[in-house]
Amino acid sequence: MKKLIVLLSLLFTIASGASFTEDLNTANDLYKQKKQKEAKEYYIKASKNNSAQAHFKLAYQYVVDKETAIYHYSKAAKLGHSKALFYTLEELFFRANDLLLSDPKKALEVYNIAKNNNSEITFYDEKDSIRILKMAAEVPLFRAEEFIKQYQLEKDEDFKNDGYYIWKLAEKASRGEIFKNSNPELVLQLIIKGAFVPAEVKSAVSDYYDIWKNNKELVEFDICNYVTSTYGMSLCAKRQEEAENNKIEKELSLLLKDINLNNSDLLYSAYKNTSKYLDTKVWYEEGHDGSGYAQWATSSLLNQKNEYIKFIRKIANGFVPIVKASLSENDKILNKRYKKIKERLKKTPVRGMRMSIMEKDFIKVQRSWIDYRDINVELYTSISKQKDKKFWENYITSQRIKDYNLLEDTINIFN
């Protein structure tokens, strides 16, 4: 009896293969001739006869909605198509990022059928990926349509425009905000639904799965503990900047009281011009590059702002820096170096993966520096025991020369 079933199965497979082969070949030929519309008709015919390749092509080669893509990838995967399985798992879980269509239970079901039909299917990090998928599939189904309707989420302007929108909902749920009866299960469901980057969701699901299993209390979920994508790093850099700027604003208020400065507008005007200059220098001159460029640039900016506040406090407490050479000497050096760097950037601009340093950028930074220099000469003279404005102009000029050293190093590295 067993042999008969295997034989019948084999005969059915051979017959199916024969029935779609001609249509699939015709479709491929038409597609190569750039007759996509005509080819699609034959791919559809072949897919109806269980052609895994036809199902895959319909999802991979044509612009279709997400639901249609999942349908064809799933069909192809169940028939043993290796690439289709990978894309099915991505669309249903690892990159789903969809309250309605994310479905780890279905993804696991497709995986098991695909492996049963083609035991040779494998993909990168399969063991760990399926371990996380099984965790996610264990979580009760999420009533997405009711949830969206109850909290009128579609009215949010970021509902379809923010890649981390669902994870932001998870953050709010973990803090007991907005949603009725927030609990670890809701947080984990939202983390699963908001899967955006595989490495991120693996780590987040693993962590919160343990909380869901072992803890009835809410534990705060923070996106920035998991992000690895450039977009995620930019988001977290912005958050960091906002938080640090709030701290700096408070520090400025305290500083104003401590240094006994009669003209409070001078301090705030100096900080405003300094912030503008530092921001321009960080983004247009320092050359932060790579996948984490936004985070590195933001960290540099915040560090320099904090150092500026500390420096004001130091000189108000009697510190006077040592400056080598006179103002006339340093000013000559500055002008000579400025012309040299400007000429170099004009001939050969610096271009990285995510940044560039152009002649116009350098000029923009320098103009911003002049405003920064002039206002801070006024501030330092007002709060320091050193009352010579030329001294402070010389000091700030000497610091700008140090910036030129770093900039030339960057230009040499890239060029």
PDB file of N, CA, C and O in Angstrom, residues 224-288:
ATOM      1  N   CYS A 224      15.729  51.735  21.104  1.00  0.00           N
ATOM      2  CA  CYS A 224      17.153  52.048  20.942  1.00  0.00           C
ATOM      3  C   CYS A 224      18.083  51.014  21.573  1.00  0.00           C
ATOM      4  O   CYS A 224      19.301  51.080  21.383  1.00  0.00           O
ATOM      5  N   ASN A 225      17.529  50.053  22.296  1.00  0.00           N
ATOM      6  CA  ASN A 225      18.347  48.945  22.802  1.00  0.00           C
ATOM      7  C   ASN A 225      18.573  47.875  21.733  1.00  0.00           C
ATOM      8  O   ASN A 225      19.370  46.962  21.931  1.00  0.00           O
ATOM      9  N   TYR A 226      17.864  48.005  20.600  1.00  0.00           N
ATOM     10  CA  TYR A 226      17.889  46.944  19.596  1.00  0.00           C
ATOM     11  C   TYR A 226      18.257  47.382  18.183  1.00  0.00           C
ATOM     12  O   TYR A 226      18.608  46.547  17.365  1.00  0.00           O
ATOM     13  N   VAL A 227      18.157  48.679  17.874  1.00  0.00           N
ATOM     14  CA  VAL A 227      18.332  49.101  16.479  1.00  0.00           C
ATOM     15  C   VAL A 227      19.738  48.820  15.947  1.00  0.00           C
ATOM     16  O   VAL A 227      20.724  48.967  16.661  1.00  0.00           O
ATOM     17  N   THR A 228      19.776  48.404  14.703  1.00  0.00           N
ATOM     18  CA  THR A 228      21.042  48.190  13.989  1.00  0.00           C
ATOM     19  C   THR A 228      21.012  48.879  12.618  1.00  0.00           C
ATOM     20  O   THR A 228      22.045  49.073  12.008  1.00  0.00           O
ATOM     21  N   SER A 229      19.811  49.237  12.146  1.00  0.00           N
ATOM     22  CA  SER A 229      19.689  49.855  10.829  1.00  0.00           C
ATOM     23  C   SER A 229      20.104  51.321  10.879  1.00  0.00           C
ATOM     24  O   SER A 229      20.073  51.957  11.940  1.00  0.00           O
ATOM     25  N   THR A 230      20.465  51.860   9.732  1.00  0.00           N
ATOM     26  CA  THR A 230      20.819  53.278   9.641  1.00  0.00           C
ATOM     27  C   THR A 230      19.643  54.152  10.054  1.00  0.00           C
ATOM     28  O   THR A 230      19.799  55.130  10.779  1.00  0.00           O
ATOM     29  N   TYR A 231      18.440  53.780   9.589  1.00  0.00           N
ATOM     30  CA  TYR A 231      17.247  54.545   9.939  1.00  0.00           C
ATOM     31  C   TYR A 231      17.016  54.512  11.451  1.00  0.00           C
ATOM     32  O   TYR A 231      16.691  55.529  12.077  1.00  0.00           O
ATOM     33  N   GLY A 232      17.185  53.331  12.039  1.00  0.00           N
ATOM     34  CA  GLY A 232      16.995  53.191  13.484  1.00  0.00           C
ATOM     35  C   GLY A 232      18.011  53.997  14.274  1.00  0.00           C
ATOM     36  O   GLY A 232      17.684  54.636  15.283  1.00  0.00           O
ATOM     37  N   MET A 233      19.255  53.964  13.819  1.00  0.00           N
ATOM     38  CA  MET A 233      20.296  54.734  14.499  1.00  0.00           C
ATOM     39  C   MET A 233      20.023  56.234  14.407  1.00  0.00           C
ATOM     40  O   MET A 233      20.272  56.976  15.355  1.00  0.00           O
ATOM     41  N   SER A 234      19.511  56.667  13.258  1.00  0.00           N
ATOM     42  CA  SER A 234      19.164  58.083  13.095  1.00  0.00           C
ATOM     43  C   SER A 234      18.050  58.481  14.053  1.00  0.00           C
ATOM     44  O   SER A 234      18.084  59.555  14.654  1.00  0.00           O
ATOM     45  N   LEU A 235      17.062  57.597  14.178  1.00  0.00           N
ATOM     46  CA  LEU A 235      15.956  57.840  15.104  1.00  0.00           C
ATOM     47  C   LEU A 235      16.465  57.991  16.525  1.00  0.00           C
ATOM     48  O   LEU A 235      16.100  58.924  17.250  1.00  0.00           O
ATOM     49  N   CYS A 236      17.334  57.067  16.925  1.00  0.00           N
ATOM     50  CA  CYS A 236      17.832  57.080  18.300  1.00  0.00           C
ATOM     51  C   CYS A 236      18.816  58.226  18.534  1.00  0.00           C
ATOM     52  O   CYS A 236      18.892  58.764  19.641  1.00  0.00           O
ATOM     53  N   ALA A 237      19.544  58.607  17.489  1.00  0.00           N
ATOM     54  CA  ALA A 237      20.437  59.758  17.604  1.00  0.00           C
ATOM     55  C   ALA A 237      19.613  61.026  17.836  1.00  0.00           C
ATOM     56  O   ALA A 237      19.985  61.888  18.638  1.00  0.00           O
ATOM     57  N   LYS A 238      18.485  61.127  17.145  1.00  0.00           N
ATOM     58  CA  LYS A 238      17.602  62.284  17.311  1.00  0.00           C
ATOM     59  C   LYS A 238      17.035  62.318  18.721  1.00  0.00           C
ATOM     60  O   LYS A 238      16.950  63.376  19.362  1.00  0.00           O
ATOM     61  N   ARG A 239      16.637  61.150  19.222  1.00  0.00           N
ATOM     62  CA  ARG A 239      16.119  61.064  20.594  1.00  0.00           C
ATOM     63  C   ARG A 239      17.183  61.483  21.608  1.00  0.00           C
ATOM     64  O   ARG A 239      16.912  62.219  22.549  1.00  0.00           O
ATOM     65  N   GLN A 240      18.389  60.983  21.369  1.00  0.00           N
ATOM     66  CA  GLN A 240      19.498  61.317  22.263  1.00  0.00           C
ATOM     67  C   GLN A 240      19.757  62.823  22.254  1.00  0.00           C
ATOM     68  O   GLN A 240      19.975  63.440  23.295  1.00  0.00           O
ATOM     69  N   GLU A 241      19.704  63.395  21.046  1.00  0.00           N
ATOM     70  CA  GLU A 241      19.964  64.824  20.918  1.00  0.00           C
ATOM     71  C   GLU A 241      18.907  65.643  21.657  1.00  0.00           C
ATOM     72  O   GLU A 241      19.235  66.612  22.348  1.00  0.00           O
ATOM     73  N   GLU A 242      17.652  65.266  21.520  1.00  0.00           N
ATOM     74  CA  GLU A 242      16.578  65.993  22.194  1.00  0.00           C
ATOM     75  C   GLU A 242      16.727  65.929  23.711  1.00  0.00           C
ATOM     76  O   GLU A 242      16.574  66.932  24.415  1.00  0.00           O
ATOM     77  N   ALA A 243      17.053  64.719  24.206  1.00  0.00           N
ATOM     78  CA  ALA A 243      17.213  64.549  25.654  1.00  0.00           C
ATOM     79  C   ALA A 243      18.403  65.356  26.172  1.00  0.00           C
ATOM     80  O   ALA A 243      18.323  66.021  27.214  1.00  0.00           O
ATOM     81  N   GLU A 244      19.520  65.298  25.438  1.00  0.00           N
ATOM     82  CA  GLU A 244      20.726  66.012  25.871  1.00  0.00           C
ATOM     83  C   GLU A 244      20.537  67.525  25.781  1.00  0.00           C
ATOM     84  O   GLU A 244      21.011  68.270  26.638  1.00  0.00           O
ATOM     85  N   ASN A 245      19.834  67.976  24.754  1.00  0.00           N
ATOM     86  CA  ASN A 245      19.594  69.412  24.620  1.00  0.00           C
ATOM     87  C   ASN A 245      18.739  69.947  25.761  1.00  0.00           C
ATOM     88  O   ASN A 245      18.936  71.073  26.229  1.00  0.00           O
ATOM     89  N   ASN A 246      17.794  69.129  26.227  1.00  0.00           N
ATOM     90  CA  ASN A 246      16.994  69.529  27.388  1.00  0.00           C
ATOM     91  C   ASN A 246      17.867  69.671  28.632  1.00  0.00           C
ATOM     92  O   ASN A 246      17.703  70.599  29.426  1.00  0.00           O
ATOM     93  N   LYS A 247      18.817  68.738  28.784  1.00  0.00           N
ATOM     94  CA  LYS A 247      19.746  68.803  29.911  1.00  0.00           C
ATOM     95  C   LYS A 247      20.625  70.056  29.813  1.00  0.00           C
ATOM     96  O   LYS A 247      20.902  70.722  30.812  1.00  0.00           O
ATOM     97  N   ILE A 248      21.080  70.345  28.605  1.00  0.00           N
ATOM     98  CA  ILE A 248      21.955  71.503  28.398  1.00  0.00           C
ATOM     99  C   ILE A 248      21.210  72.806  28.708  1.00  0.00           C
ATOM    100  O   ILE A 248      21.772  73.736  29.286  1.00  0.00           O
ATOM    101  N   GLU A 249      19.932  72.859  28.315  1.00  0.00           N
ATOM    102  CA  GLU A 249      19.125  74.049  28.604  1.00  0.00           C
ATOM    103  C   GLU A 249      19.036  74.280  30.113  1.00  0.00           C
ATOM    104  O   GLU A 249      19.134  75.418  30.586  1.00  0.00           O
ATOM    105  N   LYS A 250      18.859  73.204  30.854  1.00  0.00           N
ATOM    106  CA  LYS A 250      18.807  73.317  32.317  1.00  0.00           C
ATOM    107  C   LYS A 250      20.167  73.750  32.867  1.00  0.00           C
ATOM    108  O   LYS A 250      20.256  74.550  33.803  1.00  0.00           O
ATOM    109  N   GLU A 251      21.226  73.190  32.262  1.00  0.00           N
ATOM    110  CA  GLU A 251      22.580  73.533  32.693  1.00  0.00           C
ATOM    111  C   GLU A 251      22.883  75.004  32.436  1.00  0.00           C
ATOM    112  O   GLU A 251      23.555  75.666  33.229  1.00  0.00           O
ATOM    113  N   LEU A 252      22.365  75.527  31.329  1.00  0.00           N
ATOM    114  CA  LEU A 252      22.554  76.949  31.023  1.00  0.00           C
ATOM    115  C   LEU A 252      21.896  77.840  32.077  1.00  0.00           C
ATOM    116  O   LEU A 252      22.460  78.865  32.480  1.00  0.00           O
ATOM    117  N   SER A 253      20.719  77.443  32.530  1.00  0.00           N
ATOM    118  CA  SER A 253      20.022  78.220  33.566  1.00  0.00           C
ATOM    119  C   SER A 253      20.815  78.233  34.858  1.00  0.00           C
ATOM    120  O   SER A 253      20.945  79.280  35.523  1.00  0.00           O
ATOM    121  N   LEU A 254      21.357  77.076  35.219  1.00  0.00           N
ATOM    122  CA  LEU A 254      22.180  76.995  36.432  1.00  0.00           C
ATOM    123  C   LEU A 254      23.462  77.800  36.270  1.00  0.00           C
ATOM    124  O   LEU A 254      23.910  78.486  37.192  1.00  0.00           O
ATOM    125  N   LEU A 255      24.044  77.712  35.071  1.00  0.00           N
ATOM    126  CA  LEU A 255      25.289  78.417  34.781  1.00  0.00           C
ATOM    127  C   LEU A 255      25.097  79.925  34.901  1.00  0.00           C
ATOM    128  O   LEU A 255      25.957  80.635  35.431  1.00  0.00           O
ATOM    129  N   LEU A 256      23.971  80.391  34.426  1.00  0.00           N
ATOM    130  CA  LEU A 256      23.675  81.822  34.474  1.00  0.00           C
ATOM    131  C   LEU A 256      23.677  82.343  35.913  1.00  0.00           C
ATOM    132  O   LEU A 256      24.167  83.440  36.201  1.00  0.00           O
ATOM    133  N   LYS A 257      23.149  81.551  36.823  1.00  0.00           N
ATOM    134  CA  LYS A 257      23.136  81.945  38.243  1.00  0.00           C
ATOM    135  C   LYS A 257      24.540  81.905  38.833  1.00  0.00           C
ATOM    136  O   LYS A 257      24.932  82.774  39.601  1.00  0.00           O
ATOM    137  N   ASP A 258      25.304  80.876  38.456  1.00  0.00           N
ATOM    138  CA  ASP A 258      26.635  80.660  39.056  1.00  0.00           C
ATOM    139  C   ASP A 258      27.666  81.698  38.638  1.00  0.00           C
ATOM    140  O   ASP A 258      28.555  82.048  39.415  1.00  0.00           O
ATOM    141  N   ILE A 259      27.587  82.180  37.392  1.00  0.00           N
ATOM    142  CA  ILE A 259      28.649  83.068  36.907  1.00  0.00           C
ATOM    143  C   ILE A 259      28.321  84.548  37.111  1.00  0.00           C
ATOM    144  O   ILE A 259      29.113  85.424  36.767  1.00  0.00           O
ATOM    145  N   ASN A 260      27.136  84.817  37.667  1.00  0.00           N
ATOM    146  CA  ASN A 260      26.740  86.202  37.964  1.00  0.00           C
ATOM    147  C   ASN A 260      26.871  87.130  36.751  1.00  0.00           C
ATOM    148  O   ASN A 260      27.426  88.222  36.839  1.00  0.00           O
ATOM    149  N   LEU A 261      26.369  86.675  35.635  1.00  0.00           N
ATOM    150  CA  LEU A 261      26.413  87.481  34.419  1.00  0.00           C
ATOM    151  C   LEU A 261      25.174  88.368  34.361  1.00  0.00           C
ATOM    152  O   LEU A 261      24.041  87.872  34.369  1.00  0.00           O
ATOM    153  N   ASN A 262      25.380  89.661  34.332  1.00  0.00           N
ATOM    154  CA  ASN A 262      24.254  90.594  34.317  1.00  0.00           C
ATOM    155  C   ASN A 262      23.453  90.503  33.022  1.00  0.00           C
ATOM    156  O   ASN A 262      22.235  90.592  33.012  1.00  0.00           O
ATOM    157  N   ASN A 263      24.182  90.316  31.909  1.00  0.00           N
ATOM    158  CA  ASN A 263      23.537  90.270  30.595  1.00  0.00           C
ATOM    159  C   ASN A 263      23.236  88.813  30.216  1.00  0.00           C
ATOM    160  O   ASN A 263      24.045  88.135  29.583  1.00  0.00           O
ATOM    161  N   SER A 264      22.054  88.326  30.616  1.00  0.00           N
ATOM    162  CA  SER A 264      21.695  86.929  30.326  1.00  0.00           C
ATOM    163  C   SER A 264      21.561  86.685  28.823  1.00  0.00           C
ATOM    164  O   SER A 264      21.834  85.587  28.332  1.00  0.00           O
ATOM    165  N   ASP A 265      21.147  87.734  28.081  1.00  0.00           N
ATOM    166  CA  ASP A 265      20.988  87.581  26.628  1.00  0.00           C
ATOM    167  C   ASP A 265      22.316  87.235  25.956  1.00  0.00           C
ATOM    168  O   ASP A 265      22.341  86.526  24.947  1.00  0.00           O
ATOM    169  N   LEU A 266      23.408  87.720  26.524  1.00  0.00           N
ATOM    170  CA  LEU A 266      24.725  87.446  25.953  1.00  0.00           C
ATOM    171  C   LEU A 266      25.055  85.962  26.018  1.00  0.00           C
ATOM    172  O   LEU A 266      25.545  85.380  25.040  1.00  0.00           O
ATOM    173  N   LEU A 267      24.759  85.341  27.156  1.00  0.00           N
ATOM    174  CA  LEU A 267      25.027  83.909  27.309  1.00  0.00           C
ATOM    175  C   LEU A 267      24.185  83.090  26.324  1.00  0.00           C
ATOM    176  O   LEU A 267      24.708  82.206  25.640  1.00  0.00           O
ATOM    177  N   TYR A 268      22.893  83.374  26.253  1.00  0.00           N
ATOM    178  CA  TYR A 268      22.015  82.605  25.378  1.00  0.00           C
ATOM    179  C   TYR A 268      22.322  82.862  23.897  1.00  0.00           C
ATOM    180  O   TYR A 268      22.232  81.954  23.069  1.00  0.00           O
ATOM    181  N   SER A 269      22.701  84.087  23.580  1.00  0.00           N
ATOM    182  CA  SER A 269      23.082  84.398  22.198  1.00  0.00           C
ATOM    183  C   SER A 269      24.370  83.672  21.825  1.00  0.00           C
ATOM    184  O   SER A 269      24.503  83.153  20.706  1.00  0.00           O
ATOM    185  N   ALA A 270      25.318  83.623  22.768  1.00  0.00           N
ATOM    186  CA  ALA A 270      26.585  82.911  22.519  1.00  0.00           C
ATOM    187  C   ALA A 270      26.334  81.417  22.331  1.00  0.00           C
ATOM    188  O   ALA A 270      26.903  80.783  21.427  1.00  0.00           O
ATOM    189  N   TYR A 271      25.470  80.853  23.162  1.00  0.00           N
ATOM    190  CA  TYR A 271      25.165  79.427  23.043  1.00  0.00           C
ATOM    191  C   TYR A 271      24.464  79.129  21.713  1.00  0.00           C
ATOM    192  O   TYR A 271      24.764  78.136  21.052  1.00  0.00           O
ATOM    193  N   LYS A 272      23.544  80.026  21.312  1.00  0.00           N
ATOM    194  CA  LYS A 272      22.830  79.836  20.050  1.00  0.00           C
ATOM    195  C   LYS A 272      23.792  79.838  18.870  1.00  0.00           C
ATOM    196  O   LYS A 272      23.731  78.974  17.987  1.00  0.00           O
ATOM    197  N   ASN A 273      24.707  80.805  18.830  1.00  0.00           N
ATOM    198  CA  ASN A 273      25.688  80.878  17.742  1.00  0.00           C
ATOM    199  C   ASN A 273      26.677  79.728  17.786  1.00  0.00           C
ATOM    200  O   ASN A 273      27.101  79.220  16.741  1.00  0.00           O
ATOM    201  N   THR A 274      27.042  79.317  19.003  1.00  0.00           N
ATOM    202  CA  THR A 274      27.953  78.173  19.154  1.00  0.00           C
ATOM    203  C   THR A 274      27.302  76.893  18.659  1.00  0.00           C
ATOM    204  O   THR A 274      27.933  76.094  17.959  1.00  0.00           O
ATOM    205  N   SER A 275      26.024  76.699  19.002  1.00  0.00           N
ATOM    206  CA  SER A 275      25.294  75.513  18.548  1.00  0.00           C
ATOM    207  C   SER A 275      25.210  75.465  17.023  1.00  0.00           C
ATOM    208  O   SER A 275      25.404  74.414  16.414  1.00  0.00           O
ATOM    209  N   LYS A 276      24.944  76.627  16.427  1.00  0.00           N
ATOM    210  CA  LYS A 276      24.853  76.697  14.963  1.00  0.00           C
ATOM    211  C   LYS A 276      26.197  76.357  14.326  1.00  0.00           C
ATOM    212  O   LYS A 276      26.258  75.585  13.353  1.00  0.00           O
ATOM    213  N   TYR A 277      27.261  76.905  14.882  1.00  0.00           N
ATOM    214  CA  TYR A 277      28.595  76.643  14.333  1.00  0.00           C
ATOM    215  C   TYR A 277      28.973  75.167  14.485  1.00  0.00           C
ATOM    216  O   TYR A 277      29.436  74.528  13.536  1.00  0.00           O
ATOM    217  N   LEU A 278      28.770  74.618  15.692  1.00  0.00           N
ATOM    218  CA  LEU A 278      29.136  73.224  15.942  1.00  0.00           C
ATOM    219  C   LEU A 278      28.328  72.279  15.059  1.00  0.00           C
ATOM    220  O   LEU A 278      28.857  71.297  14.536  1.00  0.00           O
ATOM    221  N   ASP A 279      27.045  72.569  14.920  1.00  0.00           N
ATOM    222  CA  ASP A 279      26.187  71.739  14.080  1.00  0.00           C
ATOM    223  C   ASP A 279      26.681  71.747  12.627  1.00  0.00           C
ATOM    224  O   ASP A 279      26.765  70.703  11.976  1.00  0.00           O
ATOM    225  N   THR A 280      27.031  72.924  12.140  1.00  0.00           N
ATOM    226  CA  THR A 280      27.540  73.051  10.764  1.00  0.00           C
ATOM    227  C   THR A 280      28.867  72.317  10.610  1.00  0.00           C
ATOM    228  O   THR A 280      29.089  71.607   9.622  1.00  0.00           O
ATOM    229  N   LYS A 281      29.734  72.472  11.600  1.00  0.00           N
ATOM    230  CA  LYS A 281      31.052  71.827  11.536  1.00  0.00           C
ATOM    231  C   LYS A 281      30.940  70.297  11.577  1.00  0.00           C
ATOM    232  O   LYS A 281      31.611  69.586  10.821  1.00  0.00           O
ATOM    233  N   VAL A 282      30.082  69.810  12.448  1.00  0.00           N
ATOM    234  CA  VAL A 282      29.925  68.361  12.596  1.00  0.00           C
ATOM    235  C   VAL A 282      29.432  67.715  11.308  1.00  0.00           C
ATOM    236  O   VAL A 282      29.950  66.688  10.867  1.00  0.00           O
ATOM    237  N   TRP A 283      28.428  68.320  10.676  1.00  0.00           N
ATOM    238  CA  TRP A 283      27.799  67.693   9.508  1.00  0.00           C
ATOM    239  C   TRP A 283      28.494  68.008   8.191  1.00  0.00           C
ATOM    240  O   TRP A 283      28.408  67.223   7.239  1.00  0.00           O
ATOM    241  N   TYR A 284      29.205  69.130   8.115  1.00  0.00           N
ATOM    242  CA  TYR A 284      29.796  69.537   6.834  1.00  0.00           C
ATOM    243  C   TYR A 284      31.321  69.456   6.797  1.00  0.00           C
ATOM    244  O   TYR A 284      31.915  69.659   5.748  1.00  0.00           O
ATOM    245  N   GLU A 285      31.935  69.165   7.942  1.00  0.00           N
ATOM    246  CA  GLU A 285      33.398  69.220   7.953  1.00  0.00           C
ATOM    247  C   GLU A 285      34.064  68.028   8.641  1.00  0.00           C
ATOM    248  O   GLU A 285      35.170  67.650   8.266  1.00  0.00           O
ATOM    249  N   GLU A 286      33.413  67.427   9.603  1.00  0.00           N
ATOM    250  CA  GLU A 286      34.084  66.379  10.382  1.00  0.00           C
ATOM    251  C   GLU A 286      34.165  65.044   9.659  1.00  0.00           C
ATOM    252  O   GLU A 286      34.948  64.177  10.037  1.00  0.00           O
ATOM    253  N   GLY A 287      33.309  64.822   8.667  1.00  0.00           N
ATOM    254  CA  GLY A 287      33.424  63.624   7.829  1.00  0.00           C
ATOM    255  C   GLY A 287      32.942  62.340   8.460  1.00  0.00           C
ATOM    256  O   GLY A 287      33.507  61.274   8.210  1.00  0.00           O
ATOM    257  N   HIS A 288      31.884  62.402   9.262  1.00  0.00           N
ATOM    258  CA  HIS A 288      31.325  61.170   9.839  1.00  0.00           C
ATOM    259  C   HIS A 288      30.695  60.347   8.730  1.00  0.00           C
ATOM    260  O   HIS A 288      29.908  60.855   7.927  1.00  0.00           O
TER     261      HIS A 288
END
